[in-house]
XYZ file of C-alpha atoms in Angstrom:
450
model
C -37.066 -9.378 4.960
C -33.613 -8.537 6.608
C -31.078 -6.920 4.093
C -29.197 -10.057 3.184
C -32.030 -12.497 2.936
C -32.310 -13.626 -0.986
C -35.378 -13.896 -2.708
C -37.874 -16.820 -2.590
C -36.797 -17.704 -5.985
C -33.180 -17.734 -5.934
C -30.726 -20.833 -6.232
C -29.360 -20.178 -3.003
C -32.285 -21.899 -1.183
C -31.221 -25.130 -2.562
C -29.730 -27.055 0.082
C -27.362 -28.798 -1.962
C -25.902 -25.296 -2.764
C -22.929 -24.801 -0.030
C -22.017 -21.677 1.579
C -18.920 -21.542 3.491
C -15.850 -19.201 4.509
C -12.441 -19.224 3.261
C -8.885 -18.280 4.908
C -5.425 -18.860 3.857
C -2.343 -20.146 6.018
C 0.036 -17.279 5.981
C -2.829 -14.657 6.394
C -4.300 -16.038 9.617
C -1.882 -18.774 11.198
C 0.932 -16.772 12.845
C 3.575 -19.018 14.570
C 6.130 -18.880 11.827
C 8.920 -20.116 13.799
C 7.199 -22.631 15.675
C 7.263 -26.464 15.476
C 9.538 -26.832 12.617
C 7.961 -24.573 10.238
C 10.484 -23.347 7.639
C 10.676 -19.339 6.213
C 8.450 -18.627 3.436
C 8.956 -16.086 0.603
C 6.284 -13.939 2.606
C 8.436 -14.218 5.668
C 11.186 -12.704 3.466
C 9.110 -10.150 1.504
C 7.255 -8.588 4.289
C 10.826 -8.055 6.445
C 11.741 -5.941 3.627
C 11.175 -2.196 4.687
C 8.558 -0.633 2.099
C 7.168 -3.798 0.863
C 4.183 -4.068 3.179
C 2.052 -1.413 4.520
C 2.909 -0.459 8.019
C 5.903 -3.000 8.126
C 3.349 -5.546 8.856
C 4.133 -9.089 8.581
C 2.146 -12.738 9.276
C 4.437 -13.637 12.015
C 1.587 -13.299 14.577
C -1.674 -12.529 12.075
C -4.458 -14.291 13.666
C -2.569 -16.585 15.876
C -4.813 -19.017 14.398
C -2.448 -21.721 14.947
C -3.032 -21.564 18.666
C -6.635 -20.609 18.478
C -7.574 -23.154 15.785
C -10.229 -24.661 18.068
C -12.265 -21.697 19.215
C -11.793 -20.761 15.701
C -13.566 -23.827 14.342
C -16.284 -23.567 17.242
C -16.935 -19.989 15.808
C -17.224 -21.106 12.327
C -19.927 -23.790 13.375
C -21.520 -21.737 15.496
C -22.317 -19.387 12.389
C -23.909 -22.418 10.872
C -21.284 -22.189 7.653
C -21.394 -25.369 5.701
C -17.963 -25.109 4.395
C -14.750 -24.076 5.001
C -11.608 -23.250 2.632
C -8.293 -23.394 3.935
C -4.826 -23.775 2.895
C -1.685 -25.935 3.833
C 1.294 -23.895 4.538
C 3.904 -25.891 2.530
C 6.953 -24.790 4.951
C 5.138 -26.336 7.842
C 4.688 -29.638 6.787
C 8.290 -30.685 4.678
C 11.565 -29.874 5.744
C 14.221 -28.921 3.230
C 14.966 -32.050 2.166
C 11.503 -32.942 1.620
C 10.980 -35.135 4.675
C 7.674 -34.952 6.701
C 7.591 -32.165 9.664
C 5.175 -34.479 11.978
C 4.257 -31.584 14.131
C 3.053 -29.538 11.248
C 1.088 -32.364 9.771
C -0.389 -33.032 13.088
C -1.775 -29.458 13.005
C -3.527 -30.074 9.919
C -4.988 -33.199 11.150
C -6.102 -32.197 13.990
C -8.126 -28.916 12.146
C -9.463 -31.380 9.588
C -10.679 -34.015 11.727
C -12.411 -31.501 13.967
C -14.088 -29.876 11.075
C -15.333 -33.486 10.127
C -16.459 -33.713 13.544
C -18.635 -30.678 13.258
C -19.736 -31.757 9.906
C -18.457 -29.201 7.623
C -16.948 -29.643 4.179
C -13.609 -29.216 3.577
C -11.880 -27.436 0.817
C -8.180 -27.444 1.070
C -5.758 -25.229 -1.150
C -2.302 -26.640 -1.446
C -0.546 -23.610 -2.412
C -1.688 -20.148 -1.363
C 1.385 -18.261 -2.241
C 3.583 -19.370 0.930
C 6.514 -20.960 -1.146
C 9.219 -22.309 0.964
C 12.272 -19.580 0.994
C 14.638 -22.474 0.195
C 12.757 -23.224 -2.943
C 12.875 -19.487 -4.235
C 16.610 -19.658 -3.381
C 16.991 -21.820 -6.164
C 14.685 -19.944 -8.507
C 11.233 -20.214 -7.236
C 8.626 -20.810 -9.846
C 11.356 -19.720 -12.564
C 12.939 -22.919 -11.980
C 10.907 -26.136 -13.574
C 12.322 -28.203 -10.979
C 10.020 -26.446 -8.317
C 7.191 -27.968 -10.219
C 8.312 -31.353 -9.552
C 9.011 -30.476 -5.741
C 5.495 -29.459 -5.605
C 4.097 -32.565 -6.527
C 6.373 -34.351 -4.146
C 4.651 -32.120 -1.900
C 1.261 -33.162 -2.696
C 2.015 -36.621 -2.708
C 2.791 -36.447 0.878
C -0.450 -34.151 1.789
C -2.533 -36.654 -0.406
C -1.356 -39.820 1.521
C -1.550 -38.062 4.966
C -4.591 -36.404 4.718
C -6.614 -38.432 2.737
C -10.256 -39.117 3.851
C -10.309 -35.742 5.789
C -10.509 -33.713 2.635
C -13.491 -33.253 0.378
C -12.114 -31.285 -2.298
C -8.400 -30.202 -3.099
C -7.408 -27.459 -5.018
C -3.866 -27.383 -6.369
C -3.085 -23.867 -6.791
C -4.510 -20.319 -5.403
C -4.827 -17.375 -8.141
C -1.746 -18.376 -10.484
C -2.298 -15.248 -12.080
C -1.391 -13.348 -8.600
C 1.680 -15.622 -7.922
C 3.181 -14.954 -11.467
C 2.054 -11.473 -12.126
C 2.181 -9.687 -9.183
C 5.113 -11.963 -7.748
C 7.431 -11.866 -10.892
C 6.012 -9.396 -13.436
C 5.482 -6.235 -11.107
C 6.961 -7.176 -7.585
C 3.758 -6.355 -5.715
C 3.968 -9.555 -4.228
C 6.834 -11.980 -2.877
C 9.149 -12.727 -4.201
C 9.164 -9.123 -5.675
C 10.885 -9.493 -8.888
C 9.602 -7.577 -12.081
C 9.941 -8.908 -15.223
C 7.361 -9.711 -17.830
C 9.360 -12.612 -19.313
C 9.448 -14.135 -15.677
C 5.941 -13.542 -14.946
C 4.869 -15.802 -18.053
C 7.711 -18.562 -17.326
C 6.696 -18.627 -13.822
C 3.021 -18.919 -14.546
C 4.169 -22.038 -16.907
C 5.880 -23.687 -14.236
C 2.929 -23.133 -11.690
C 0.282 -24.775 -14.462
C 2.744 -27.742 -14.607
C 2.883 -28.169 -11.138
C -1.057 -28.266 -11.045
C -0.893 -30.674 -13.964
C 1.567 -32.933 -12.294
C -0.370 -32.639 -8.934
C -3.503 -33.798 -10.223
C -2.997 -37.553 -11.044
C -0.961 -37.775 -7.551
C -4.293 -36.680 -5.662
C -6.301 -39.016 -7.965
C -3.975 -41.964 -6.864
C -3.713 -40.961 -3.276
C -7.260 -39.682 -2.259
C -9.623 -40.799 -4.910
C -12.740 -40.043 -3.147
C -12.364 -36.470 -3.236
C -12.630 -33.987 -5.786
C -9.584 -32.193 -7.300
C -9.330 -28.373 -8.796
C -7.641 -25.349 -9.067
C -8.499 -21.618 -8.210
C -8.460 -19.017 -10.596
C -8.966 -15.162 -9.770
C -10.789 -13.670 -12.495
C -11.267 -9.833 -13.764
C -13.933 -8.202 -15.424
C -12.593 -5.888 -18.114
C -15.205 -3.152 -19.876
C -14.417 -0.589 -22.471
C -14.163 2.840 -21.966
C -15.934 3.715 -25.082
C -17.544 1.952 -28.094
C -14.459 2.495 -30.024
C -12.712 -0.330 -31.910
C -9.623 0.561 -29.884
C -11.122 0.265 -26.792
C -13.076 -2.755 -27.442
C -10.067 -4.414 -28.172
C -8.136 -3.001 -25.115
C -11.124 -4.624 -23.123
C -10.706 -8.124 -24.757
C -6.573 -7.926 -24.113
C -7.536 -7.250 -20.422
C -9.584 -10.276 -19.864
C -7.222 -12.564 -21.857
C -4.050 -11.511 -19.804
C -6.505 -12.151 -16.436
C -8.527 -15.164 -17.239
C -7.694 -16.629 -20.582
C -3.968 -16.877 -19.688
C -5.062 -19.287 -17.273
C -8.238 -20.960 -18.074
C -7.204 -21.693 -21.752
C -4.153 -23.983 -20.839
C -6.095 -25.723 -18.486
C -9.601 -26.082 -20.580
C -8.117 -25.786 -24.400
C -4.314 -27.072 -23.668
C -3.087 -24.023 -25.278
C -1.936 -20.488 -24.533
C -3.747 -17.632 -25.916
C -2.229 -16.158 -28.829
C -3.458 -12.567 -28.120
C -1.614 -12.727 -24.916
C 1.819 -12.724 -27.016
C 0.857 -9.843 -28.926
C 0.264 -7.821 -25.884
C 3.106 -9.058 -24.298
C 5.562 -9.729 -27.315
C 8.576 -12.038 -26.861
C 7.712 -13.231 -23.538
C 6.485 -16.664 -24.802
C 7.700 -19.339 -21.876
C 9.785 -22.467 -22.490
C 7.127 -25.196 -23.089
C 8.618 -28.678 -23.436
C 6.876 -31.532 -25.418
C 3.912 -32.913 -23.267
C 3.721 -29.875 -20.954
C 0.403 -28.633 -22.217
C -1.391 -32.143 -21.910
C -0.176 -32.431 -18.506
C -1.580 -28.987 -17.596
C -5.002 -29.711 -19.139
C -5.482 -32.773 -17.100
C -9.579 -32.944 -16.434
C -10.548 -30.964 -13.565
C -13.355 -32.085 -11.181
C -14.244 -28.514 -10.329
C -12.997 -24.981 -11.072
C -12.838 -22.363 -8.190
C -13.437 -18.929 -9.184
C -12.418 -15.588 -6.967
C -13.734 -12.623 -7.968
C -13.831 -8.890 -6.692
C -14.241 -5.909 -9.243
C -14.281 -5.008 -12.700
C -11.535 -2.637 -14.443
C -12.500 0.305 -16.936
C -10.026 0.031 -19.698
C -8.949 2.261 -22.816
C -6.552 1.460 -25.682
C -2.993 2.518 -24.550
C -2.353 3.466 -28.512
C -0.463 0.375 -29.096
C -1.054 -3.215 -28.118
C -2.290 -2.710 -25.071
C -4.515 -1.030 -22.463
C -4.634 1.480 -19.622
C -7.182 1.473 -16.458
C -9.622 4.513 -16.681
C -11.255 4.668 -13.340
C -15.004 5.713 -13.577
C -16.163 8.518 -11.477
C -19.220 8.237 -9.105
C -18.912 4.734 -8.634
C -19.198 2.502 -5.271
C -15.682 1.482 -4.075
C -14.499 -0.536 -1.312
C -12.059 0.158 1.499
C -9.423 -1.246 -1.198
C -10.556 1.291 -3.809
C -12.153 -1.529 -5.914
C -15.476 -0.713 -7.750
C -18.446 -2.789 -6.688
C -19.728 -4.731 -9.856
C -21.706 -7.669 -9.242
C -22.858 -7.884 -13.072
C -19.136 -8.435 -13.875
C -19.234 -11.868 -11.889
C -22.471 -12.993 -13.524
C -21.166 -11.978 -17.220
C -18.149 -13.447 -16.808
C -19.424 -16.784 -15.562
C -21.884 -17.091 -18.427
C -19.081 -16.268 -21.123
C -17.072 -19.315 -19.730
C -19.946 -21.678 -20.185
C -20.500 -20.247 -23.886
C -16.551 -20.308 -24.235
C -15.384 -23.468 -22.612
C -16.958 -26.616 -23.927
C -15.794 -28.645 -20.744
C -16.227 -26.178 -18.253
C -16.455 -28.095 -14.971
C -18.691 -27.483 -12.164
C -17.683 -24.012 -10.504
C -17.539 -23.077 -6.940
C -17.240 -19.402 -6.092
C -14.044 -19.749 -3.615
C -13.748 -16.412 -2.966
C -15.908 -13.127 -2.862
C -16.137 -10.263 -0.496
C -15.052 -6.945 0.059
C -12.895 -4.932 2.666
C -14.182 -2.087 5.006
C -12.730 0.033 7.514
C -14.991 -1.706 10.333
C -14.832 -0.866 14.029
C -16.263 -2.522 17.301
C -18.809 -0.274 18.861
C -20.560 -1.299 21.871
C -19.424 -4.899 21.404
C -20.812 -4.815 17.788
C -19.610 -4.275 14.380
C -22.113 -2.838 12.105
C -21.000 -3.590 8.148
C -23.889 -2.578 5.911
C -21.728 -2.232 2.848
C -20.529 -5.692 3.071
C -24.078 -6.927 3.570
C -25.313 -5.142 0.495
C -22.218 -6.181 -1.310
C -22.950 -10.029 -0.654
C -26.749 -9.765 -1.307
C -25.769 -8.294 -4.759
C -23.265 -10.781 -5.562
C -25.130 -13.711 -4.312
C -27.757 -12.488 -6.809
C -25.165 -12.387 -9.672
C -24.365 -16.105 -8.928
C -27.982 -16.926 -8.838
C -28.355 -15.278 -12.310
C -25.565 -17.282 -13.568
C -26.967 -20.682 -12.509
C -30.235 -19.681 -14.020
C -28.448 -18.979 -16.978
C -27.476 -22.262 -17.377
C -23.754 -22.261 -15.399
C -23.025 -25.413 -13.076
C -22.235 -23.372 -9.596
C -22.131 -25.524 -6.659
C -21.270 -23.040 -3.873
C -19.716 -19.889 -2.402
C -17.138 -19.134 0.068
C -17.002 -15.701 1.637
C -13.802 -13.888 2.028
C -13.007 -13.999 4.420
C -14.030 -16.076 7.856
C -12.105 -13.139 9.673
C -9.869 -9.942 9.269
C -6.475 -10.764 8.610
C -2.922 -10.165 7.142
C -4.207 -8.943 3.416
C -0.625 -9.290 1.925
C 0.974 -6.002 0.731
C -1.728 -4.154 2.422
C -1.091 -5.604 5.848
C -3.864 -5.208 8.520
C -5.384 -2.166 7.359
C -7.819 -3.586 5.068
C -10.488 -5.940 6.707
C -12.215 -8.775 4.484
C -13.287 -10.595 7.315
C -17.157 -11.259 8.410
C -15.773 -11.695 11.771
C -13.760 -8.489 13.171
C -10.274 -9.311 14.969
C -8.648 -7.119 17.496
C -4.787 -7.638 16.779
C -3.818 -6.174 20.189
C -6.174 -8.870 21.999
C -6.789 -11.257 19.437
C -10.470 -10.862 20.536
C -13.319 -12.134 17.702
C -16.532 -10.157 17.171
C -18.837 -11.497 14.880
C -20.072 -8.701 12.411
C -23.520 -8.099 11.384
C -22.992 -9.653 7.917
C -22.046 -13.092 9.503
C -24.909 -12.917 11.996
C -27.194 -12.113 8.706
C -25.458 -15.425 6.869
C -26.296 -17.504 9.875
C -29.820 -16.543 10.033
C -30.412 -17.319 6.539
C -28.700 -20.367 6.948
C -30.832 -21.487 9.908
C -33.940 -20.539 7.902
C -32.742 -22.748 4.810
C -32.161 -25.625 7.379
C -35.550 -25.409 8.724
C -37.131 -25.162 5.456
C -35.525 -28.700 4.565
């Protein structure tokens, strides 16, 4: 057996378990000034010296806007069954809210080709590239942005109905709110804890407003949202450290999942961050808690934490553990434990797709090949964790590798390589890594088994 293939009793052999790969518009498309695309907050942010490693930007990225046909052939050639992509809001609407036909036509061609190839399409409507003109009016701190998002979703639902199997309204609102408005690590680069909680509320409101619009415009598709989750473990068995680990998971997981699945914010959150309660209007929580057809889950690592001596927590990095190029600990059990915990916590937990899971490594092309043994081991162990959660009763329908190809990794620029396909950014040559070859081999064997 090769170093990737799951054991014979794994749920992954079920032909109904979808296995695909994911990307995001700003990370791969490039062509930021072409065919009527407007500036996004990431164009603005990455142009500020010191914000992105090596001064990198997404101006060219993987040049997918011009190379999409070959990229789809590559995806199909690997036998991947699903493709999760995102739409660039600044590419499909002008500042007045009118459609940009050239941008829309790009996505129509892309999605139609994917359907011709028999590839299941998961489309994320917001993967962080907010139009800059909306940020100029307050961005996600401005409640009006939630309504502008609903207008954008209305256009996408009407224009792309029938080509999308599953819509996700938002990708990782935790990152948009906390990294964008709470600590300034991501665009738009603001750093105020009160801003983070208000931005989160407007992001979730935008999601809730979008759900009935999608149901009306594209009833045959699935509708959901994607959340990144984090496992927090206590540095010791002390009550203070166990409380710290609980509060880590409150701010990383329950902050998003409680409003979606319970219609309330976790009170522990405002004990951790006192005085940061967002302005919530009557009816908002009911809108946010609109029923989901699926929940997308993104998972990468765990954080070991201790009490900070007050109400919060502090990171205590463990020594002697396996880490990726990002410095993140490889901890597959965290994914299994969180999924099982969500099943026990949320009575109305919808079906789950693992919409991102993967790792960065410093991959090189040597004699025309890219060997990435750590990634192969990482994927096998995390898929085993997913299988463990399925066997514990969690309804998990599929798994998307992050990412199809190396790309612009936000504040880390092009140094960190998450792809199962290597990209030479000077030539745009794609080289399939060994991990992708083994995934393709498994999928071929699964199809042959019937």
